[in-house]
Structure formats: structure tokens, C-alpha cells
Tab-separated table of C-alpha atoms in Angstrom:
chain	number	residue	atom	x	y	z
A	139	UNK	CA	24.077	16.097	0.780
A	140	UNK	CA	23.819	12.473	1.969
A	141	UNK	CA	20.468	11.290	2.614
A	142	UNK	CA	19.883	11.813	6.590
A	143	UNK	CA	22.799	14.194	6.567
A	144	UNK	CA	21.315	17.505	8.499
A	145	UNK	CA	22.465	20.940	6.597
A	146	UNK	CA	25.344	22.314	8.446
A	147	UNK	CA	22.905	25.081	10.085
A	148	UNK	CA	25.260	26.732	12.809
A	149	UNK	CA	27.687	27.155	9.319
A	150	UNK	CA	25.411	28.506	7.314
A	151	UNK	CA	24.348	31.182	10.094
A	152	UNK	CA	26.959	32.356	11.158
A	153	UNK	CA	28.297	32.869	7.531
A	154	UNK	CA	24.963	34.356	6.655
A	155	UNK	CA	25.763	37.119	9.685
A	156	UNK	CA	28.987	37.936	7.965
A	157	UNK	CA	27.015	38.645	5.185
A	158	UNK	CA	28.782	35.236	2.979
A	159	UNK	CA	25.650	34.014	2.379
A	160	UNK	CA	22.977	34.869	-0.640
A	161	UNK	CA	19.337	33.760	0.509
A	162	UNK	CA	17.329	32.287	-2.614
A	163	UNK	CA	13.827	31.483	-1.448
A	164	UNK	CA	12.096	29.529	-3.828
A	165	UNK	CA	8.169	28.443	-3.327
A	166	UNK	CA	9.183	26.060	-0.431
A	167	UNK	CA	9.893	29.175	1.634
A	168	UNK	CA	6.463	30.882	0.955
A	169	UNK	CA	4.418	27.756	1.463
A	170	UNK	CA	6.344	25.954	4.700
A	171	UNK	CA	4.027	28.404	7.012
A	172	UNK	CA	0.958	28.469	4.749
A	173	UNK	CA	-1.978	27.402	6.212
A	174	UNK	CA	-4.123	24.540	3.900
A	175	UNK	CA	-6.657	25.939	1.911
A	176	UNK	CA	-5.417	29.533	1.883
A	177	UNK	CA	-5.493	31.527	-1.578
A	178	UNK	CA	-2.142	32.110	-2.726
A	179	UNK	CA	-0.823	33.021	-6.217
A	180	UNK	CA	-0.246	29.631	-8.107
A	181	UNK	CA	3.315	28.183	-8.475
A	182	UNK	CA	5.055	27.982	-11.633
A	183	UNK	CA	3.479	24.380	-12.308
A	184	UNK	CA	0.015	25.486	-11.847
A	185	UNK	CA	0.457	28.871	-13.528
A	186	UNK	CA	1.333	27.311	-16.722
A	187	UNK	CA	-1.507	24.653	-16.411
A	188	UNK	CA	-3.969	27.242	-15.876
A	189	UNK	CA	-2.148	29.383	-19.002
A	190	UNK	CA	-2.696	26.558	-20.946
A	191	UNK	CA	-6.006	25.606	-20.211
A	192	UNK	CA	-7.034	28.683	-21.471
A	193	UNK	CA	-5.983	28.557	-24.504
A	194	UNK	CA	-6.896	25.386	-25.319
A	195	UNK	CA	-3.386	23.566	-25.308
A	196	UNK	CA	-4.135	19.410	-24.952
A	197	UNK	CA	-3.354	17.778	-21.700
A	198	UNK	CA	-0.222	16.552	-23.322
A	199	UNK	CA	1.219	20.220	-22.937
A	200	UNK	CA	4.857	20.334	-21.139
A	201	UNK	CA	3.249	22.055	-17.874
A	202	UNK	CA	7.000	22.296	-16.886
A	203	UNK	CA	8.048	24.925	-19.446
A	204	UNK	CA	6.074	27.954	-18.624
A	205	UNK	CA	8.148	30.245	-20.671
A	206	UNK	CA	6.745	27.963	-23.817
A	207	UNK	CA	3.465	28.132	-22.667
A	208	UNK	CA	3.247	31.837	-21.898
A	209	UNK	CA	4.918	32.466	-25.448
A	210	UNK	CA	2.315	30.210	-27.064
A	211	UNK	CA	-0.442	32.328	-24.704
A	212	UNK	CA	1.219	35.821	-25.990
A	213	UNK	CA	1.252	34.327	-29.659
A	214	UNK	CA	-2.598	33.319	-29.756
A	215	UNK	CA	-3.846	36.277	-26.864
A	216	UNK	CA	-1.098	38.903	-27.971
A	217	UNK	CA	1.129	40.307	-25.720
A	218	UNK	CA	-1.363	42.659	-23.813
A	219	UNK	CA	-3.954	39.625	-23.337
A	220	UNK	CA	-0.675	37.804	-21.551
A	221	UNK	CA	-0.580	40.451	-19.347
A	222	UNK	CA	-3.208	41.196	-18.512
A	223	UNK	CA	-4.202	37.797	-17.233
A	224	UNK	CA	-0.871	37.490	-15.196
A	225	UNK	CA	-2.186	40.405	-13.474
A	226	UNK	CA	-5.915	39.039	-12.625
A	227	UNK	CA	-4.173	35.868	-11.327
A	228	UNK	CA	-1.299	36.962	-8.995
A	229	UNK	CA	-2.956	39.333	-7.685
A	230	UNK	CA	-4.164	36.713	-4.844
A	231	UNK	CA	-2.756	38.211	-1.666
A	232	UNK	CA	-0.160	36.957	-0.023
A	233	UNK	CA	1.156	37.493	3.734
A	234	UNK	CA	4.425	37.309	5.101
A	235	UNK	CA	5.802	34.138	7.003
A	236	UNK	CA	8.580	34.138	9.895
A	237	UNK	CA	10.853	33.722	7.718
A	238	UNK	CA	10.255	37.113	5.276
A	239	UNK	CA	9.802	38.638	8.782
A	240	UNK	CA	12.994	37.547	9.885
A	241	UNK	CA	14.748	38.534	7.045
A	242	UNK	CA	13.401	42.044	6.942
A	243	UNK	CA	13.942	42.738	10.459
A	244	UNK	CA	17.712	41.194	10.213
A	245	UNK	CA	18.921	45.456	10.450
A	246	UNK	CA	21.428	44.594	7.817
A	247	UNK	CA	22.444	45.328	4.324
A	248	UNK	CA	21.290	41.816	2.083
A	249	UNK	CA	20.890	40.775	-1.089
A	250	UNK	CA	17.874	38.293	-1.620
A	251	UNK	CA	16.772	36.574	-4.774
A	252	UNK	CA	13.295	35.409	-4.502
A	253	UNK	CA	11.987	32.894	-7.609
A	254	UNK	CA	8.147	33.199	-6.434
A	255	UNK	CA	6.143	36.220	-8.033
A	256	UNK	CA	4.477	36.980	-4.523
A	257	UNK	CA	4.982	40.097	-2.644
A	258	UNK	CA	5.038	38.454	0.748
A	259	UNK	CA	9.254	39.562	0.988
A	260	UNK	CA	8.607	43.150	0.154
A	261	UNK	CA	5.041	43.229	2.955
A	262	UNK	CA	7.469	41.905	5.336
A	263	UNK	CA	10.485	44.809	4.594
A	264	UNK	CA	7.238	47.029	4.548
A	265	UNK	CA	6.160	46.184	7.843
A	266	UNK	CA	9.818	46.840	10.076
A	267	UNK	CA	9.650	50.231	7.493
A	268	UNK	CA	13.478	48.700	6.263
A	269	UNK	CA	13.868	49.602	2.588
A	270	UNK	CA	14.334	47.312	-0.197
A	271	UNK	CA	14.927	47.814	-4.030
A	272	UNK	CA	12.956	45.302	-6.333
A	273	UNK	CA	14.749	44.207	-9.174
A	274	UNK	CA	12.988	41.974	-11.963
């Protein structure tokens, strides 16, 4: 879009009520209501710094690609060790915004991709008792 161009909005909603419209919510969507200084699992950045760190990669590492860096991690910590640290660090809680909330009370079929590896989506389905399948 062209800079100071505003996203056709009224568009996009009602095509998202017709169901034409696939929400992606990437980290933007998660932090836009988080408060400053809150715990929350890292981002993909900062995951793959703090992969890196620990196993020693230089400064110099491509903090960017954390598919290479969690291969290198599995390579030098095996695949278990990998694992197992993913688990100790996103297991920082996470709660849902207005926007999960409004999603999950919506009362209609959707299919949402979500790029962030919180659970904030799936408290806020939770919490309206709507189910919700989880594919990874």
C-alpha cells in the first residue's frame, strides 16, 4: 500500500464476515496490547539469539535464520537437548489480547494461522468454551 494510504478496513470486515478472509497473526498481534515489561515467550529474533548464545555461536551468527541455528543447537545438544530447552523457554505465560478474544468469541466457523508459538489464541477459544483444532 502507498505510504499514508489507510487499509481498506470496512473491506476487509465485511469480507472477513463472509468468511473471504484468512486471519494470519504474526507477533505484532500478540504484542500491540502487551503491557512493557511483561514476560512473554521471546520472538523468533530473540529465540535464536538466546539458542545461540548457548551454544557458543560468535556474535557474527545470522540471528535471522533460526531454523540454522536450532539445527546447529540439535547437532551440538542432540535432538532431545533442543527440546527440551524450547520447552523451559516458551513456557512463559501468555494472556489473551482483544483481539484473540474477539476472534474466539466471533460464533463462527474460521480458519486462523498464527506464526507466534504462544498459546494466547487457544486461552482465548478456551475462555468463550468455542472449540478449536491446533494444527502444527
Amino acid at each position: 500500500m502507498p505510504p499514508g494510504v489507510e487499509p481498506p478496513y470496512r473491506v476487509i470486515w465485511d469480507l472477513w464476515k463472509r468468511g473471504e478472509v484468512l486471519p494470519v497473526l504474526g507477533a505484532g498481534a500478540t504484542l500491540a496490547f502487551q503491557e512493557v515489561g511483561v514476560a512473554r515467550p521471546p520472538l523468533g529474533r530473540e529465540l535464536a539469539q538466546f539458542l545461540a548464545s548457548d551454544v557458543q555461536l560468535s556474535d557474527e551468527a545470522d540471528y535471522a535464520d533460526l531454523a540454522e541455528i536450532a539445527s546447529y543447537y540439535a547437532a551440538v545438544a542432540g535432538r532431545r537437548g533442543l527440546n527440551d530447552r524450547l520447552r523451559e523457554v516458551m513456557t512463559l505465560p501468555t494472556e489473551p489480547n482483544p483481539l484473540h478474544r474477539f476472534l474466539a468469541s466471533s460464533g463462527r466457523p474460521q480458519f486462523i494461522i498464527v506464526t507466534t508459538q504462544d498459546t494466547a489464541l487457544e486461552q482465548a477459544f478456551d475462555e468463550v468454551d468455542a472449540e478449536y483444532d491446533v494444527v502444527v
